[in-house]
Short mmCIF file of C-alpha atoms and ligand atoms in Angstrom, two decimals:
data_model
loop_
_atom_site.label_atom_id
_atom_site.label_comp_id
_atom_site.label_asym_id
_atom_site.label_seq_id
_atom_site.Cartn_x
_atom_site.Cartn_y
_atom_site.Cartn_z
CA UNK P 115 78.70 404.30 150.26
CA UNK P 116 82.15 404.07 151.80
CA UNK P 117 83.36 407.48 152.98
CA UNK P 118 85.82 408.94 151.11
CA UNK P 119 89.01 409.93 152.79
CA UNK P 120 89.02 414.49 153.29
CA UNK P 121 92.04 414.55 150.92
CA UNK P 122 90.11 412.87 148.17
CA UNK P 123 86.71 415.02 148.71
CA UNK P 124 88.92 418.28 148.28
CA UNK P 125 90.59 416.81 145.38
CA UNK P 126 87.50 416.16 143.58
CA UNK P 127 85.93 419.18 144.43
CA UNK P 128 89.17 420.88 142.93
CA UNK P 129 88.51 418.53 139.54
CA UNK P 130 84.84 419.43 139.44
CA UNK P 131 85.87 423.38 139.41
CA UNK P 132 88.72 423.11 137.10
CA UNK P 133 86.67 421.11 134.52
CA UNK P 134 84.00 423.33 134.57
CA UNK P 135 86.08 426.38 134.15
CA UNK P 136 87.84 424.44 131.16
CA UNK P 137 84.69 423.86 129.35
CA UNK P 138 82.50 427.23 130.45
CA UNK P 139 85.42 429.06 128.69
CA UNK P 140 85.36 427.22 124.95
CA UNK P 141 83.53 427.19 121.83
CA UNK P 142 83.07 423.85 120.95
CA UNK P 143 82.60 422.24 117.44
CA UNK P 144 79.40 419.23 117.78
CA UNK P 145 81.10 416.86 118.24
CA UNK P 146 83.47 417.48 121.40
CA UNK P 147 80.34 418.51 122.71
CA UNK P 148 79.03 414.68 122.50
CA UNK P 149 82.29 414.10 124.66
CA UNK P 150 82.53 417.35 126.66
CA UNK P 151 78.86 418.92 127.02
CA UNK P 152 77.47 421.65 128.81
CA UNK P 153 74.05 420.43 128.70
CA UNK P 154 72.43 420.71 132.54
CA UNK P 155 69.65 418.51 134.39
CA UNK P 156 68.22 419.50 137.68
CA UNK P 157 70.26 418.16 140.47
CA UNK P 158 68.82 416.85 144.09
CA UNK P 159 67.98 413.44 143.43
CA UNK P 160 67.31 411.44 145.85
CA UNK P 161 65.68 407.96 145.48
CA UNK P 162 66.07 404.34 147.03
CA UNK P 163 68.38 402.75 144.55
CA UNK P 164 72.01 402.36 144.82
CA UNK P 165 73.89 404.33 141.82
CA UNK P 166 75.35 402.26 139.15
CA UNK P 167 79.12 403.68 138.37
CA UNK P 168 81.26 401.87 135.43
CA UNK P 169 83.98 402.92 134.98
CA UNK P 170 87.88 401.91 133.77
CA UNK P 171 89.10 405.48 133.83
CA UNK P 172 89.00 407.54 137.05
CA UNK P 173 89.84 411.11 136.67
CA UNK P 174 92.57 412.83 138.54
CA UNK P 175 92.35 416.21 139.06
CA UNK P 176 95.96 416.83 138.18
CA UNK P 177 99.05 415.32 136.30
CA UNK P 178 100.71 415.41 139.79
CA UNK P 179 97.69 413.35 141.80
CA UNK P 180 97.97 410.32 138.92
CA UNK P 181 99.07 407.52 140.58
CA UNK P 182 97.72 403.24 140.11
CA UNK P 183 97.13 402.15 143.74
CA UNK P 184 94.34 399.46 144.54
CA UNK P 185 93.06 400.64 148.14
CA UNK P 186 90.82 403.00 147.28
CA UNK P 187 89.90 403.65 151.18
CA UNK P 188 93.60 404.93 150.99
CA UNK P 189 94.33 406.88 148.05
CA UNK P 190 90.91 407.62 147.15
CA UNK P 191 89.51 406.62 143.45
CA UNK P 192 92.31 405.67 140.91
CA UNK P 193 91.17 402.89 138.23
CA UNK P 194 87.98 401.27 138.01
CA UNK P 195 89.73 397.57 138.57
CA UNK P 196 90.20 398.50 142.15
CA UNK P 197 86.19 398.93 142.37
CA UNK P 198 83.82 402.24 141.97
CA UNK P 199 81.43 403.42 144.46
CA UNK P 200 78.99 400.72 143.29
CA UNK P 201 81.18 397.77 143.94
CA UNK P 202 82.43 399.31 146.99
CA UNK P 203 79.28 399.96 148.41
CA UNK P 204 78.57 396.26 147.99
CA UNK P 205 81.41 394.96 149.65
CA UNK P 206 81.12 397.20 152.43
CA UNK P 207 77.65 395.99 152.93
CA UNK P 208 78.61 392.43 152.83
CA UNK P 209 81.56 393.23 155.36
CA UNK P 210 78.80 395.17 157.93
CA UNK P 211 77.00 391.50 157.70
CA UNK P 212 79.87 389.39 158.52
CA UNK P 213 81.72 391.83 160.62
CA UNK P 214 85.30 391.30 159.25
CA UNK P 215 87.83 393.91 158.42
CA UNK P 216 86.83 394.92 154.82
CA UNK P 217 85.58 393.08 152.15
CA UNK P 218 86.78 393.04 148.55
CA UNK P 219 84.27 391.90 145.66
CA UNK P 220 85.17 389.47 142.87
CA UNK P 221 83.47 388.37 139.29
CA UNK P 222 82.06 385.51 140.97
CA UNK P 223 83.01 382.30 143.89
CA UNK P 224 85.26 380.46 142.01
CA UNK P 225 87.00 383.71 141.25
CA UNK P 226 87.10 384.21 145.37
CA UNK P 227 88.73 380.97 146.05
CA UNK P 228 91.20 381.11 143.80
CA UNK P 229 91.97 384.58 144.64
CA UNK P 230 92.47 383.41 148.56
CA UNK P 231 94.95 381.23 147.33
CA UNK P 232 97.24 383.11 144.97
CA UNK P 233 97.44 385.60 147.70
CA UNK P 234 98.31 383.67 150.56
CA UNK P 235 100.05 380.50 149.44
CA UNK P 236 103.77 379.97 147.33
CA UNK P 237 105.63 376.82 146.59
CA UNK P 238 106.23 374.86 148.98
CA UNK P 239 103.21 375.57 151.23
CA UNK P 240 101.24 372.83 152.33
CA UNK P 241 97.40 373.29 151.92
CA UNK P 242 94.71 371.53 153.42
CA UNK P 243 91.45 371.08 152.03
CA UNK P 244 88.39 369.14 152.82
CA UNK P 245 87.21 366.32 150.90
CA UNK P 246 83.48 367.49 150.65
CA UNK P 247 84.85 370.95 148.82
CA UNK P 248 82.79 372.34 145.82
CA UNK P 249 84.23 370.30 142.65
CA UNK P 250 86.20 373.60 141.28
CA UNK P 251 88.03 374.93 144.28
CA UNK P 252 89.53 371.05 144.43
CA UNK P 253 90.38 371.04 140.66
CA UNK P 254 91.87 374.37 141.40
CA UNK P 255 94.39 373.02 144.15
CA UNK P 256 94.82 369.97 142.50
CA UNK P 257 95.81 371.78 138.97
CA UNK P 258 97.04 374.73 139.60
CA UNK P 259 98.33 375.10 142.82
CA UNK P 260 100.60 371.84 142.74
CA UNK P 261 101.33 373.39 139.38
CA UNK P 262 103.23 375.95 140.50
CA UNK P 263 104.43 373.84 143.66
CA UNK P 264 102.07 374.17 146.49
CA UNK P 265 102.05 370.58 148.64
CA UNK P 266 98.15 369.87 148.29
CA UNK P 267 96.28 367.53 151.08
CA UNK P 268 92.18 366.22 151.34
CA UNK P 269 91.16 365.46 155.01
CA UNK P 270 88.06 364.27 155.87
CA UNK P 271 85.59 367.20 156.79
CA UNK P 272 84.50 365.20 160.04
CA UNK P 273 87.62 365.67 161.06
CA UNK P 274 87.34 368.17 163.54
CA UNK P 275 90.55 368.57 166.14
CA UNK P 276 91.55 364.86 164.28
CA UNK P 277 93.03 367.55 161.30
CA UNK P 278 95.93 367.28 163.54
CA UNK P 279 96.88 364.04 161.53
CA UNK P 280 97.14 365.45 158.41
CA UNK P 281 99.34 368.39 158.91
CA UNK P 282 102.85 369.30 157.81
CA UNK P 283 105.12 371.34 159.13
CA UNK P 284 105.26 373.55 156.11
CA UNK P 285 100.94 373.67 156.93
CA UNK P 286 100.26 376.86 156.09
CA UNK P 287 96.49 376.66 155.00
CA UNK P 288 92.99 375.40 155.94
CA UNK P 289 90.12 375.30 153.96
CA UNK P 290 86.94 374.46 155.13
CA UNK P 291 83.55 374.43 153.76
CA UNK P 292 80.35 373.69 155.95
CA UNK P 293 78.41 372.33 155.14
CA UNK P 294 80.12 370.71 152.65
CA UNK P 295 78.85 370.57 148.58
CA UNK P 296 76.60 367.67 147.66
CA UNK P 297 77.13 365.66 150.53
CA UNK P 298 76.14 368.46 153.42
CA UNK P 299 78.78 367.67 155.96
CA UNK P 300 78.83 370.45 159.01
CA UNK P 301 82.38 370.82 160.63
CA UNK P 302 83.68 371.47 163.71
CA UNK P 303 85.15 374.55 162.52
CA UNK P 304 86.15 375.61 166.19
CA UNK P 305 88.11 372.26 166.47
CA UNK P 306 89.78 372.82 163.63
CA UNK P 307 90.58 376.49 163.75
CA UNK P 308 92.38 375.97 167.21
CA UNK P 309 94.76 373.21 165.88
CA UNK P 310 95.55 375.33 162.61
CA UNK P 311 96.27 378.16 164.72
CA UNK P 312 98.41 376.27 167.07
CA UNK P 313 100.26 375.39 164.40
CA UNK P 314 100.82 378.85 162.68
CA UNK P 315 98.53 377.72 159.86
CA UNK P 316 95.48 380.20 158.76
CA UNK P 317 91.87 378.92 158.22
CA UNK P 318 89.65 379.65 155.21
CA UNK P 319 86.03 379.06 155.04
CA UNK P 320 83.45 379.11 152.01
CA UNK P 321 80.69 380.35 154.01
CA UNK P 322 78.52 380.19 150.98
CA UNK P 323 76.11 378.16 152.01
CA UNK P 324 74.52 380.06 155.18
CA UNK P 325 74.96 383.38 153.23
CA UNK P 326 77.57 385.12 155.67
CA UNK P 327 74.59 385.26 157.91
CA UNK P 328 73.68 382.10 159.45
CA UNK P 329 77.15 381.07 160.66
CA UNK P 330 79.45 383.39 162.14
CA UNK P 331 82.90 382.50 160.80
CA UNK P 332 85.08 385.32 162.65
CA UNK P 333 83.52 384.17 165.84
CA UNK P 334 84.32 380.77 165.18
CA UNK P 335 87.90 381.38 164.60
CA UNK P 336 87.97 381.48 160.47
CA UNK P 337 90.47 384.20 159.19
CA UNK P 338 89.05 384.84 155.89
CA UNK P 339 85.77 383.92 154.72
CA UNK P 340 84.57 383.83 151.07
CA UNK P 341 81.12 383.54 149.87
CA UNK P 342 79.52 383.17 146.36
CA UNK P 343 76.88 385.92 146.12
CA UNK P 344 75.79 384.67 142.98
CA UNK P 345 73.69 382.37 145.34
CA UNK P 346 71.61 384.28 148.17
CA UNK P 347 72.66 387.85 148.39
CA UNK P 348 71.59 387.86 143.83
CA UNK P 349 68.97 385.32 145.01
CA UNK P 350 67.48 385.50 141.38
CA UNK P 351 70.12 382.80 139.12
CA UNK P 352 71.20 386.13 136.82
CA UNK P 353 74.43 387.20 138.08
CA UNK P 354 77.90 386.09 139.05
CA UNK P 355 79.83 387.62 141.99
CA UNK P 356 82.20 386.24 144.84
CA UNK P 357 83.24 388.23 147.81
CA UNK P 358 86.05 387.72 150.27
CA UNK P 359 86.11 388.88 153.87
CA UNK P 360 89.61 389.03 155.84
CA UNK P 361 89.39 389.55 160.01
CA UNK P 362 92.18 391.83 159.81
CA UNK P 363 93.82 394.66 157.83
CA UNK P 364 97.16 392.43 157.45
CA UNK P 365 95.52 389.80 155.57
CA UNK P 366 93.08 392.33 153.93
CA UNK P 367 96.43 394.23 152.78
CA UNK P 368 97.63 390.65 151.01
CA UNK P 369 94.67 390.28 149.40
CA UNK P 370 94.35 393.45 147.55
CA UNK P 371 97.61 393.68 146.36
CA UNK P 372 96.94 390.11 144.68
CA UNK P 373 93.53 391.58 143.26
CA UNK P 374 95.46 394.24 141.41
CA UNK P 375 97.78 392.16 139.83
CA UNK P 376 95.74 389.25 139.30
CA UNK P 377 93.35 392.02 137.66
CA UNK P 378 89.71 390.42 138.59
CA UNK P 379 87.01 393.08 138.46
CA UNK P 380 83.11 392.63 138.99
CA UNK P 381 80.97 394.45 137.09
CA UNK P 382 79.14 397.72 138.28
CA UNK P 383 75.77 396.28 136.81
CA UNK P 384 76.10 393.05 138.90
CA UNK P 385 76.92 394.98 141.81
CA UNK P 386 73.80 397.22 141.76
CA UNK P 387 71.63 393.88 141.37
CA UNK P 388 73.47 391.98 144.51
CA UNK P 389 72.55 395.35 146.46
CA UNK P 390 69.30 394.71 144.99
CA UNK P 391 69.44 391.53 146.35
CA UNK P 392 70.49 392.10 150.24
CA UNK P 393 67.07 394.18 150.74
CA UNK P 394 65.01 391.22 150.23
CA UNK P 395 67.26 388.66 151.10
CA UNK P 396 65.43 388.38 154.99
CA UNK P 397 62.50 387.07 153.30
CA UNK P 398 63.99 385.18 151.00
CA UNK P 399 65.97 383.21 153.46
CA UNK P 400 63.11 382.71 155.74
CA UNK P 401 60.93 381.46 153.40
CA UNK P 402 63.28 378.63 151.91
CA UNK P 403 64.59 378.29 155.06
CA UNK P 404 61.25 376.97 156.28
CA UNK P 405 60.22 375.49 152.96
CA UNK P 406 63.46 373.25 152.98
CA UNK P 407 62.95 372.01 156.36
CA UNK P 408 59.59 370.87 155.92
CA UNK P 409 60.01 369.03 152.61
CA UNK P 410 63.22 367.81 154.33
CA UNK P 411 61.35 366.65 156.73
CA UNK P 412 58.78 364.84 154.87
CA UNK P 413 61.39 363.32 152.63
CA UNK P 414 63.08 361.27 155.31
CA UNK P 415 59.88 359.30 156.09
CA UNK P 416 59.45 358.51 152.14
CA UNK P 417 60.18 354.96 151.61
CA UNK P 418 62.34 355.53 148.71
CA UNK P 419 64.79 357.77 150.43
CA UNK P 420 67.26 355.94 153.11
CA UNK P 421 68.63 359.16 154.41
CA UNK P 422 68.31 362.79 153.81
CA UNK P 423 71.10 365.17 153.97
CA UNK P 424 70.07 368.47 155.35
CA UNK P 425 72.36 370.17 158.21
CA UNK P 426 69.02 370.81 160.31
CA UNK P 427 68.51 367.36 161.11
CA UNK P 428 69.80 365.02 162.73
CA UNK P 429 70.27 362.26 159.99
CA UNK P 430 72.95 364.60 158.12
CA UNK P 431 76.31 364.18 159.09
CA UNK P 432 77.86 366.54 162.10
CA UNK P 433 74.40 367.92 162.91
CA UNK P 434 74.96 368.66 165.97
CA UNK P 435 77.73 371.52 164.77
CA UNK P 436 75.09 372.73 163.41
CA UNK P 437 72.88 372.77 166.20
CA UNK P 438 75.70 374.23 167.83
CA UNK P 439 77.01 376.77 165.16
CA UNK P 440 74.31 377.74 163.49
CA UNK P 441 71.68 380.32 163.61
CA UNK P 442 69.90 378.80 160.84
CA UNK P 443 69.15 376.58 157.69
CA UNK P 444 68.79 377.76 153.77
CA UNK P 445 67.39 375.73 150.96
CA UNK P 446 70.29 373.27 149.41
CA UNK P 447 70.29 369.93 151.08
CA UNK P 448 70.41 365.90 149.47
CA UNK P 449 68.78 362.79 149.47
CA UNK P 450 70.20 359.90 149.43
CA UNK P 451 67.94 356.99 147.66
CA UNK P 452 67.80 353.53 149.18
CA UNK P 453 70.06 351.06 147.90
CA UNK P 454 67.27 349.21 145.15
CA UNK P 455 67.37 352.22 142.96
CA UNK P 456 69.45 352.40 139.62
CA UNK P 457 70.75 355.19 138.03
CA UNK P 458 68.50 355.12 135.43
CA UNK P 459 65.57 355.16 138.24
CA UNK P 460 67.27 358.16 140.24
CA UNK P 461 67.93 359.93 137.14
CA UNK P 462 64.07 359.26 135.85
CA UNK P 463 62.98 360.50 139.22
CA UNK P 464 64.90 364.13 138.03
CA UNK P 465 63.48 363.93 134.80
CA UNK P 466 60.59 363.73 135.64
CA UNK P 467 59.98 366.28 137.93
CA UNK P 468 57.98 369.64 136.48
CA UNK P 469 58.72 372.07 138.66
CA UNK P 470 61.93 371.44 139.96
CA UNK P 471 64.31 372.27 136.67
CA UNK P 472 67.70 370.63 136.48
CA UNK P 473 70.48 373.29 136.59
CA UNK P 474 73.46 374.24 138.33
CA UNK P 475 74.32 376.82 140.94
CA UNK P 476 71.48 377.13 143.61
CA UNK P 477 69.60 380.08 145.83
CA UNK P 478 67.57 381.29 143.24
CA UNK P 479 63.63 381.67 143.61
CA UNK P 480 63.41 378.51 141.03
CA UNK P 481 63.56 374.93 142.81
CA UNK P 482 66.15 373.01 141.59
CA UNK P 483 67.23 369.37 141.09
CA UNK P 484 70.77 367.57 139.95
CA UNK P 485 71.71 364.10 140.19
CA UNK P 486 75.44 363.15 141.20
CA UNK P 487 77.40 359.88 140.98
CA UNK P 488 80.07 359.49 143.48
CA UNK P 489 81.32 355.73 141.79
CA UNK P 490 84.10 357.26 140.69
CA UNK P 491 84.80 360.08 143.45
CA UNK P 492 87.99 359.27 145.83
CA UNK P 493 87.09 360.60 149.21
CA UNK P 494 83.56 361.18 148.95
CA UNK P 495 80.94 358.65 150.90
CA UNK P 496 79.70 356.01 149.67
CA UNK P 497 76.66 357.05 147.81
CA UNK P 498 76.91 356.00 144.54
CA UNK P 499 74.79 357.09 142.01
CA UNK P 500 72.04 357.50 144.88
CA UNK P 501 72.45 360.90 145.84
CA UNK P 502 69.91 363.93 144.31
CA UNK P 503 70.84 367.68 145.35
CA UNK P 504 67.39 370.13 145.98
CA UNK P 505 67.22 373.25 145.96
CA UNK P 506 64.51 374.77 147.14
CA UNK P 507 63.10 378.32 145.33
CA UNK P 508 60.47 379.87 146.07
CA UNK P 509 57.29 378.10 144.59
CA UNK P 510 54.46 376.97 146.80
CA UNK P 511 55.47 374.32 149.33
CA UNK P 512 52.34 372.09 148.73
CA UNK P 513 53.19 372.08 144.95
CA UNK P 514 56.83 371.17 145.37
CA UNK P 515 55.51 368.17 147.42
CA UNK P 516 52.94 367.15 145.12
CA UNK P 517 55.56 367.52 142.75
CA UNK P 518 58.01 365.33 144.19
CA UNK P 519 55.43 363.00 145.39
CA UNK P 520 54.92 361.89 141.38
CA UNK P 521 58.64 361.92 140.49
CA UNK P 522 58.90 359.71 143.21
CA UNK P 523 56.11 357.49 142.36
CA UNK P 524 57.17 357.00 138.88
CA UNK P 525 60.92 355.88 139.18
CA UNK P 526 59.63 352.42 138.84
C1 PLP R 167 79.81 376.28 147.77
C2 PLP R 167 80.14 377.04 146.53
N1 PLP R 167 81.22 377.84 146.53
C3 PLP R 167 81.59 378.53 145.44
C4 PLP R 167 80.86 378.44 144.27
C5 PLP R 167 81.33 379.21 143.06
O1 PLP R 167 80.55 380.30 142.84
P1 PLP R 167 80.37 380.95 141.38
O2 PLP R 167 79.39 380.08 140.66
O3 PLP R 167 79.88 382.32 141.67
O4 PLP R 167 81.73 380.96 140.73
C6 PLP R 167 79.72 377.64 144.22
C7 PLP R 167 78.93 377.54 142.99
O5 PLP R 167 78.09 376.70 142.81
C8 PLP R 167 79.36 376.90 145.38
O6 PLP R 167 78.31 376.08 145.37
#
């Protein structure tokens, strides 16, 4: 749990010994007592778990002390928005893994990106974004941010130091995701950090993908990282969170001023199951990680597949910044069916597998499988109807072979 600042500690010790004299020295009716009771348990408790704490109101431990302030490192506790110990304790935990500043938690990904933006970008900004970016974050720019006048630009996520062609002078913002949704793309994130930074601009990454753990954005020059913990860190498909990570206390400061007013809270509940999650998530991640690979691996010598699209080999599309970048693989990675196949064959081939269920969001224990059509796509390469994203759970490997092995056999 974060510490709490010595002013605080006193001033809820003070609240704890007020209280108590308050209710020691009443008679009370029934029913205050359901509100106010005196009833004891033992205290000393001491277990493995993480407490949950919900809470809207905060208590004060004096009309003078009230005061609606969102850094609770700061001012201590003051409204349940601004987190509680639980949700605290999580984002602390996430910022000791990707060694930023301080971390802030938010009701899930999406909720992250568009977050980052509100707080760091006003009309007439220009914001770049790369063309493989998960489907919302680019409806998000291209609805709302132009909405309310922010200049909104795709670049290729290959580009690498090339970004230089697509900035402004009014540049103010990089996204970048790596690898990329669907189509796996691994940037040069280095490359592009040092031209954004030459040029005042600030970079952004959706580090989702290798879990905050795998890639080391701050050491690669990204200046605030976002990650969907719905995926690895909950690990089980039941929960939504997001979490943002800023390198410094400037951009940190930015950030939760926009979080109060924006008003975005994550539950306690799904806080105390991500924390859940980290313990296990080693495993976890080693597992798939090796799982992936290997049916990766065995899908790029299947005749029906012309290339596969996982960042851990070399047929996938800047694998070498992996190679370079990365500490590591997960589970998420695509196929790309040879040109024969129809849509009604590629979509048969989902259909019909029985293991793999057809869902989205990914990083649970349950393989997944979700056919995309890029026909009608601007930007994206040219795969057509041909492309199938896996993800790979937890199940035995030799199933999820034999598995795919009859989906593939009967597309026909
Ligand atoms: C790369 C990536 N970023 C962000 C998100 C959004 O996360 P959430 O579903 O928690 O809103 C997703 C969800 O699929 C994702 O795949």
């Amino acid at each position: 749990m974060p510490a709490l600042p010595w002013r605080s500690k006193a001033l809820l010790l003070a609240d704890v010994l007020h209280r108590s004299f308050k209710i020691a020295g009443m008679p009370k009716n029934w029913k205050t007592k359901l509100i106010h009771s005196d009833a004891k348990i033992p205290e000393g408790f001491r277990s493995l778990s993480s407490g949950v704490q919900r809470a809207s109101t905060v208590l004060f431990p004096s009309a003078a002390s009230v005061k609606d302030e969102w850094d609770q490192y700061e001012v201590g506790y003051t409204y349940g928005l601004y987190g509680t110990p639980t949700t605290l304790e999580l984002a602390a935990r996430v910022c000791e893994l990707e060694g930023g500043f301080r971390t802030m938690i938010t009701p899930g990904g999406q909720c992250a990106i568009s977050l980052i933006n509100l707080a760091f970008l006003k009309a007439g900004d220009h914001v770049l974004i790369p063309e493989s970016v998960y489907t919302p974050s680019r409806k998000f720019a291209a609805k709302v941010l132009r909405k309310f006048g922010v200049e909104v630009g795709f670049y290729p996520p290959e580009a690498g130091s090339g970004i230089q062609a697509h900035f402004r002078e009014n540049t103010r913002m990089v996204w970048c995701e790596s690898p990329g949704s669907i189509t796996l793309e691994v940037q040069d994130i280095p490359a592009i950090a040092e031209v954004a930074h030459a040029a005042g601009a600030m970079v952004v990454m959706d580090n989702t993908w290798s879990a905050g753990i795998h890639f080391d954005a701050f050491a690669h020059g990204v200046d605030v990282t976002m990650q969907a913990l719905t995926k690895y860190v909950g690990g089980h498909s039941d929960l939504l969170l997001g979490s943002i990570t800023a390198r410094d206390e400037k951009k940190w400061r930015q950030l939760g001023a926009t979080q109060q007013l924006v008003g975005c809270a994550a539950s306690p509940d799904d806080c105390s199951l991500a924390l859940r999650g980290l313990k296990t998530m080693a495993v976890r991640l080693k597992a798939i990680e090796e799982a992936a690979l290997s049916l990766a691996r065995w899908l790029g010598e299947r005749s029906e597949i012309e290339r596969v699209l996982h960042p851990g080999l070399p047929s996938c599309p800047g694998h070498e910044f992996w190679k370079r970048d990365f500490t590591g693989s997960t589970g998420v990675f695509s196929v790309v069916f040879q040109p024969r196949f129809s849509k009604a064959q590629v979509q048969r081939f989902v259909d019909q597998l029985q293991l793999f269920e057809i869902g989205y969001s990914w990083a649970g224990v349950t393989s997944l499988a979700v056919a995309y059509d890029f026909h009608a796509t601007p930007g994206r390469p040219d795969y057509g109807h041909r492309i199938v994203r896996l993800n790979i759970g937890l199940e035995d490997r030799d199933d999820l072979k034999a598995d795919l092995t009859q989906a593939l056999e009967g597309m026909g």
